[in-house]
Coordinates of C-alpha atoms and ligand atoms in Angstrom, one line a residue:
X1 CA 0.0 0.0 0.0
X2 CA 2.8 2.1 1.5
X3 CA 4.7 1.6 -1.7
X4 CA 1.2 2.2 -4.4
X5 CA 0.9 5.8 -2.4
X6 CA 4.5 6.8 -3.1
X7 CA 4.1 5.7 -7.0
X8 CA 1.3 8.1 -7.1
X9 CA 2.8 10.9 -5.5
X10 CA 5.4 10.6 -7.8
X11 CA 3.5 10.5 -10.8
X12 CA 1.5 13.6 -9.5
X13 CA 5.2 15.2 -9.1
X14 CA 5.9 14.4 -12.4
X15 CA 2.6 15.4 -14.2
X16 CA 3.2 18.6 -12.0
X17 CA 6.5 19.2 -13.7
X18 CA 5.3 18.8 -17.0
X19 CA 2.3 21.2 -15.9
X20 CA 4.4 24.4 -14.6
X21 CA 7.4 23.7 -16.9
X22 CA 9.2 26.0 -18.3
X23 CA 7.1 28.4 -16.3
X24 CA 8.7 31.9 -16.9
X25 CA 12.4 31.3 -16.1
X26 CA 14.0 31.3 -19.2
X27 CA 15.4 28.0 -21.3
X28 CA 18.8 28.2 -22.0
X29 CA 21.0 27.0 -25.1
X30 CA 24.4 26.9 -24.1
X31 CA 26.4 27.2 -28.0
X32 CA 29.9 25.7 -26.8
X33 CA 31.6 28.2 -29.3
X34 CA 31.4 31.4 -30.4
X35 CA 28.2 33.8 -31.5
X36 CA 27.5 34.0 -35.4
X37 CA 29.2 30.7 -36.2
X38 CA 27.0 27.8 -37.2
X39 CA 26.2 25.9 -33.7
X40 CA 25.0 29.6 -32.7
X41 CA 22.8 29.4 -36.6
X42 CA 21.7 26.4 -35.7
X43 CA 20.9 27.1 -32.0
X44 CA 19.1 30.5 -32.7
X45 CA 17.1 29.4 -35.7
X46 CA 16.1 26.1 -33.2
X47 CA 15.4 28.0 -30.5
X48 CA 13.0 30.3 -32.2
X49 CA 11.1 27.0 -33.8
X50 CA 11.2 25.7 -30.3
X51 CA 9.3 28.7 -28.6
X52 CA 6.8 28.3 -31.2
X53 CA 6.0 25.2 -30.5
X54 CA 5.9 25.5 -26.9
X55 CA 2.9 27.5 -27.9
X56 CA 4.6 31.2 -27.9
X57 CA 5.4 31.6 -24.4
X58 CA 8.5 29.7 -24.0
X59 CA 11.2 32.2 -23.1
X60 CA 14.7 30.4 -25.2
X61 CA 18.2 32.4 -24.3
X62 CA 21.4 32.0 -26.2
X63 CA 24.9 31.7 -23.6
X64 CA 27.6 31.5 -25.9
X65 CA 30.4 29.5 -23.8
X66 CA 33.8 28.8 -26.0
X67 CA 36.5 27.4 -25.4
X68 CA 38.6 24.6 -25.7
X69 CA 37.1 23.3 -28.9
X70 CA 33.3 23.2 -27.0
X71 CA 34.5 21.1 -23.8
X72 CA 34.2 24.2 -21.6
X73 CA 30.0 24.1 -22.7
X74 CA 29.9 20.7 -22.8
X75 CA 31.6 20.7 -18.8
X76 CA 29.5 23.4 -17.8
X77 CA 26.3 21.5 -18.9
X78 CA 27.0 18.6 -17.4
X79 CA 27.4 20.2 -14.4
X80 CA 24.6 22.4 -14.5
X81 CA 21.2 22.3 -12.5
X82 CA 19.1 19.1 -14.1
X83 CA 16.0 21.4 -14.4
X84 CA 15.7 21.5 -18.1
X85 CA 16.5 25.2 -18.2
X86 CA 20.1 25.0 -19.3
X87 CA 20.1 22.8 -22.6
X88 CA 23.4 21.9 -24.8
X89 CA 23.1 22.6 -28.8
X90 CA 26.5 20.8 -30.0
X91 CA 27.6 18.7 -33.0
X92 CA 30.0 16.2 -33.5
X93 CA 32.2 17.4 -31.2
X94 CA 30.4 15.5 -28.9
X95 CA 31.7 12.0 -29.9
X96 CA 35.2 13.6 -31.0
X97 CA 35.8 15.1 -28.3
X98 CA 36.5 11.7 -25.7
X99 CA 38.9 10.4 -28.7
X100 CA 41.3 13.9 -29.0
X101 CA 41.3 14.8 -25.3
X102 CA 43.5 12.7 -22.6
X103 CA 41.4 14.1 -19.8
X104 CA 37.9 15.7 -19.8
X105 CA 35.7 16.2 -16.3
X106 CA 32.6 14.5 -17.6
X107 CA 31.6 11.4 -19.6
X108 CA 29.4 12.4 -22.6
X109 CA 27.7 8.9 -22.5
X110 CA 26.8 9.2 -18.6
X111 CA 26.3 13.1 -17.8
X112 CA 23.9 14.0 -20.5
X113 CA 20.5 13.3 -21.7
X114 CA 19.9 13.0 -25.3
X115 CA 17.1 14.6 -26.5
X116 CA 17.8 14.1 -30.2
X117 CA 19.4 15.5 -33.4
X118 CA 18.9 18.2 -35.1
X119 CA 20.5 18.2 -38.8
X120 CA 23.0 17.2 -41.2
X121 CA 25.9 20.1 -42.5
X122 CA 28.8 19.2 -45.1
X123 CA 31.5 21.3 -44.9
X124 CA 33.8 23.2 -47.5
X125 CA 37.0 24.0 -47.7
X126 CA 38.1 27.7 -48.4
X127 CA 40.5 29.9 -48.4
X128 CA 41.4 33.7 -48.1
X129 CA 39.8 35.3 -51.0
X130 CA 43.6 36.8 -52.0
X131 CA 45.0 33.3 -52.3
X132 CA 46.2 33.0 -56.6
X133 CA 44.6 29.6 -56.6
X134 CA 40.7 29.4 -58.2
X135 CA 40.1 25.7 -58.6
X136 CA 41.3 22.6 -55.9
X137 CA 43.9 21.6 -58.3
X138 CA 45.7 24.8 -58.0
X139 CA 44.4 24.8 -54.4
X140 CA 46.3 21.9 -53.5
X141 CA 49.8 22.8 -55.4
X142 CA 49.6 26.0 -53.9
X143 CA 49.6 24.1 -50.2
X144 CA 52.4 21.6 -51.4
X145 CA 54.5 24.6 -52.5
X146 CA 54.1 26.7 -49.9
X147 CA 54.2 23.9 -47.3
X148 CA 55.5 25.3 -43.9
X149 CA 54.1 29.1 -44.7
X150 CA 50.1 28.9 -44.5
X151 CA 48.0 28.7 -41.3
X152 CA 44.8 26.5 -41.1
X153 CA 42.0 28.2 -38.7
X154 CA 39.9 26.0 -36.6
X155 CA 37.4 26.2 -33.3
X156 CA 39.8 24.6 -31.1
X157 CA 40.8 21.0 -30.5
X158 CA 37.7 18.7 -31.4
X159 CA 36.1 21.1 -33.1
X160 CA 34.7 19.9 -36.6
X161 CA 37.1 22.1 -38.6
X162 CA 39.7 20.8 -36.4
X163 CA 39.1 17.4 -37.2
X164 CA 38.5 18.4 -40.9
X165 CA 41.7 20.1 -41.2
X166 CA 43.1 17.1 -39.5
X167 CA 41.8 14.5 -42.2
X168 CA 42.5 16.4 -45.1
X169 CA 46.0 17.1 -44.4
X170 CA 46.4 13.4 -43.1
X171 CA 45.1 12.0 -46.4
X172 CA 47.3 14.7 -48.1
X173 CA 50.2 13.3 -46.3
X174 CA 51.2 17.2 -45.9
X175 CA 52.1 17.2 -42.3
X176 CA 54.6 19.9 -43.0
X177 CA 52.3 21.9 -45.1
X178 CA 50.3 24.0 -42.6
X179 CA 50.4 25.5 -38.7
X180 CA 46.8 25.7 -37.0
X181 CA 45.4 28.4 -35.7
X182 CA 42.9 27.8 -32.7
X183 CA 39.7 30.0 -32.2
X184 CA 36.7 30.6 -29.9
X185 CA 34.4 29.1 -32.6
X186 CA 34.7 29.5 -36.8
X187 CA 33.1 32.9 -37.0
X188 CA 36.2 34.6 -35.2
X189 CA 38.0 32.6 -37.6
X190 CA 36.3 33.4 -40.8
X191 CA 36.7 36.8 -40.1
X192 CA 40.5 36.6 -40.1
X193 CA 40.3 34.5 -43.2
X194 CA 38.3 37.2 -44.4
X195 CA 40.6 39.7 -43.5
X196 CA 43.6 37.6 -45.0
X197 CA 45.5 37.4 -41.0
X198 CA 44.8 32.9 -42.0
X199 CA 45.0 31.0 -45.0
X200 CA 42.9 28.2 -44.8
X201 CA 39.6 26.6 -43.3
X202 CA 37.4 24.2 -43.3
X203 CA 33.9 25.0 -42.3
X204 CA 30.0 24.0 -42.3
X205 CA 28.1 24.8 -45.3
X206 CA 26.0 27.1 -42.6
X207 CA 28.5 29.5 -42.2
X208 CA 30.5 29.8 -45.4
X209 CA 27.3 29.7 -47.7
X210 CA 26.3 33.7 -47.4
X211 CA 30.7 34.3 -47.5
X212 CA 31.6 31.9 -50.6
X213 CA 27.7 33.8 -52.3
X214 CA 29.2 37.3 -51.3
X215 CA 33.0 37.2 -52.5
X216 CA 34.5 37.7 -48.7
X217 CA 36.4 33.4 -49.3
X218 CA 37.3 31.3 -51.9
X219 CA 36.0 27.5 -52.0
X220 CA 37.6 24.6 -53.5
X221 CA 35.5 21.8 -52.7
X222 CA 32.8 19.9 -50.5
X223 CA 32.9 17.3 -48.2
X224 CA 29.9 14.9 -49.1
X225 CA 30.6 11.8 -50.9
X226 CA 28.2 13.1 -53.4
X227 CA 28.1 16.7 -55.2
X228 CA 25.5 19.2 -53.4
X229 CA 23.3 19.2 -57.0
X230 CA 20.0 20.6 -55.6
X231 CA 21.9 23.2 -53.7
X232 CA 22.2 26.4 -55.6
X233 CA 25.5 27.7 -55.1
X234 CA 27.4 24.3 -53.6
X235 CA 26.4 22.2 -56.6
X236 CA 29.4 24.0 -58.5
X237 CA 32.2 22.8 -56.1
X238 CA 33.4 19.7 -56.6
X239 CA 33.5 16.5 -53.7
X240 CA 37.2 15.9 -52.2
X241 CA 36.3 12.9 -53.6
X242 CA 36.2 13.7 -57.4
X243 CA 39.3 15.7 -56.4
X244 CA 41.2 12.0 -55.5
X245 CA 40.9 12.0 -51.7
X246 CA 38.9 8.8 -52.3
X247 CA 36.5 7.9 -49.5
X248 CA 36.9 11.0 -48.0
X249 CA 33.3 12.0 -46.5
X250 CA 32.7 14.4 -43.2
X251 CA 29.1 15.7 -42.4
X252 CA 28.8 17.0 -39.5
X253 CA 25.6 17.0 -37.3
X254 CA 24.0 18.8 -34.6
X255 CA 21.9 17.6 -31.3
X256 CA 20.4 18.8 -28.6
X257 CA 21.5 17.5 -24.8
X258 CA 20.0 17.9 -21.0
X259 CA 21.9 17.3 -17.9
X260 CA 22.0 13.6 -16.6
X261 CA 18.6 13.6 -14.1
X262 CA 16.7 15.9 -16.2
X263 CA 13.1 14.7 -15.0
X264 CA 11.7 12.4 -17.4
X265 CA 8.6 14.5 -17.9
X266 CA 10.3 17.9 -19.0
X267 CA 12.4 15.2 -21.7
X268 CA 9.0 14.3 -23.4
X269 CA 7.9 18.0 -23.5
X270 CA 11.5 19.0 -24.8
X271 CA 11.8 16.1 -27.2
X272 CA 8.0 16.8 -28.5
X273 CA 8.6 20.5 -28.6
X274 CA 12.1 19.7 -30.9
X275 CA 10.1 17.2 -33.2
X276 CA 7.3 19.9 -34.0
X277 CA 10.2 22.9 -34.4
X278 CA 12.2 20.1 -36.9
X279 CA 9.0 20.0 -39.0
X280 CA 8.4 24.2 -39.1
X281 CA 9.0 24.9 -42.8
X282 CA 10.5 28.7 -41.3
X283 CA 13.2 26.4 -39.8
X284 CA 14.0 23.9 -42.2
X285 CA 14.2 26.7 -45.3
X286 CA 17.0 28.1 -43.5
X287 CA 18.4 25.5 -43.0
X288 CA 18.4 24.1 -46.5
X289 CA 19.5 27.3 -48.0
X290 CA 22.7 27.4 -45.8
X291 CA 23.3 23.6 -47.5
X292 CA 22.0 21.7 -44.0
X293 CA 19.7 19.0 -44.1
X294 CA 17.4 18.5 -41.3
X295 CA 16.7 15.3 -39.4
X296 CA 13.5 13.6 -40.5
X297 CA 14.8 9.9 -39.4
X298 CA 14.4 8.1 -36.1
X299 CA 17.8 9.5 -34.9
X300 CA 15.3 12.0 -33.3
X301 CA 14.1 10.2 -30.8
X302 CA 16.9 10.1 -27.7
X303 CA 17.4 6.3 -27.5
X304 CA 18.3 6.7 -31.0
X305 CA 20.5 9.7 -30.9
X306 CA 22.8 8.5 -28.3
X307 CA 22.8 5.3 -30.3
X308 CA 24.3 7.0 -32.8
X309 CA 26.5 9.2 -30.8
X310 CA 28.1 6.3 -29.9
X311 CA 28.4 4.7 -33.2
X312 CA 30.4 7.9 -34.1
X313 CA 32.8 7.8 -31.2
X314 CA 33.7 4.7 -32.4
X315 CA 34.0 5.2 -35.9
X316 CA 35.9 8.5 -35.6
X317 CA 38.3 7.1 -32.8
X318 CA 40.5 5.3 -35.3
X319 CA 40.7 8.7 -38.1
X320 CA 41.2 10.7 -34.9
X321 CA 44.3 8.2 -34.1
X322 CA 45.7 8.0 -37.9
X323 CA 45.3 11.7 -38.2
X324 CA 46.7 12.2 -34.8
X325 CA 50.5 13.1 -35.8
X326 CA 49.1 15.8 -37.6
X327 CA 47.4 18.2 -34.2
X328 CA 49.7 20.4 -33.0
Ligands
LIG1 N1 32.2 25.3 -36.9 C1 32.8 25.3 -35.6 C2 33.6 24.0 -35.5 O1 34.5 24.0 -36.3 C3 32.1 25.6 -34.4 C4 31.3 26.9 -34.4 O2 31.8 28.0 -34.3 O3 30.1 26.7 -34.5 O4 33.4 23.1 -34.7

């Protein structure tokens, strides 16, 4: 009896969390890198989709904490009260991120709650717009004969242009060829590629789209294993692919993550409230004009994501390991 009285008081808890969540505190989106890159895109554009499917009243803040290629977000969200205000918006860093770094103070599989993914973003590779070379072909001599003089930007160690840089360079076999240059997040760093102060970088599609449309970067290719036809601008770069690097795919994807504990109830409303904004056609056009795709699969649902997560941990440990020699 003792123990049917404490199931429903803990139901009523729970259906009373559901009830007065999020209330009027606001929901934050912690963005492990810097504003105006594409996690921030991506984490703006979501929460505005978000809070109009929490019916309007949702109140969705944007914290901006970089660092250390997105650990220092990822640590401070683990950490962070499990009352579903203080939400993680990350990408692949999450399962590169426990093969690049010796030490890190939290354990993505056991501190976080996966609440499921978001999109799909290929990356390009570009360069500063006063570079001589117009095509990858020249792109590439132009590295080999310059090796030692040219800087690669990135967000930091584990950061997806980290970890593109890394692969290209490693299937180049040009370990000589270029110094990286670590930022906050890859909109600090396209502005000094715009500026000319870096070389080279390799970036989602979501923030070099509107630069490589406007003039401000030269690109030389894309990193899906097949070329970006139905995307207006993209479909005229080739795939690293065509270009020799055979096999070589990176697409780089988004999620969205609670603290460990989060209570089950605010998950469902969280995980509902994503799978409406991932259907708002406001959303997914701006995403598909920045070359994104967003996630219509099962990979939605949290069982699934963290699934897949994993899958990726595993599957980038041993690039991470062959592409090691060439982090500095
Ligand atoms: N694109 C960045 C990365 O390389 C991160 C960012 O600024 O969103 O991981």
């Amino acid at each position: 009896m003792k123990k049917l009285i404490a199931l429903a008081l803990a139901a009523t808890a729970v259906f009373a969390q559901a009830q007065t969540y999020p209330g009027t505190k606001p929901i934050s989106f912690v963005v492990p890198f810097a504003a105006g890159g594409p996690t921030d895109r991506v984490a703006r554009d979501l929460a505005e989709a978000m809070r109009k499917a929490m019916g309007g009243s949702a109140n969705f803040v944007v914290e901006n904490v970089n660092g250390a290629g997105g650990t220092i977000g990822m640590a401070k969200v683990a950490k962070a009260s499990n009352d579903g205000h203080t939400l993680l918006v990350h990408h692949i860093g999450m399962a590169a991120a426990p093969g690049l770094y010796r030490k890190l103070s939290f354990k993505v599989a056991d501190d976080f709650e996966f609440l499921g993914m978001i999109n799909e973003v290929p990356m390009t590779l570009i360069g500063k717009p006063q570079l001589p070379a117009n095509t990858y072909r020249d792109f590439e001599n132009y590295i080999r004969t310059n090796a030692g003089k040219l800087n690669i930007a990135h967000a930091g160690l584990g950061s997806a242009s980290h970890l593109c840089g890394l692969m290209w360079q490693s299937r180049l076999q040009a370990s000589e060829a270029m110094t990286t240059i670590p930022f906050g997040g890859t909109a600090p760093a396209m502005n000094a590629l715009v500026g000319g102060q870096v070389d080279v970088m390799c970036d989602q599609t979501t923030n070099t789209t509107g630069q490589i449309e406007a003039g401000r970067v030269k690109a030389f290719a894309v990193t899906t294993a097949k070329p970006m036809s139905n995307h207006k601008l993209l479909k005229d770069y080739p795939t690293l692919q065509e270009m020799g690097l055979k096999g070589f795919e990176l697409t780089i994807w988004h999620g969205l993550y609670a603290p460990k504990g989060t209570p089950p109830a605010v998950l469902t409303q969280l995980n509902n409230a994503l799978k409406i904004a991932l259907k708002d056609p406001e959303f997914i056009k701006k995403q598909e004009g920045l070359g994104a795709v967003v996630v219509t699969d099962k990979r939605v649902e949290p069982a699934n994501h963290k699934a897949f997560v994993a899958a990726e941990t595993a599957k980038l440990k041993p690039v991470i390991e062959a592409a090691g020699k060439f982090a500095d």
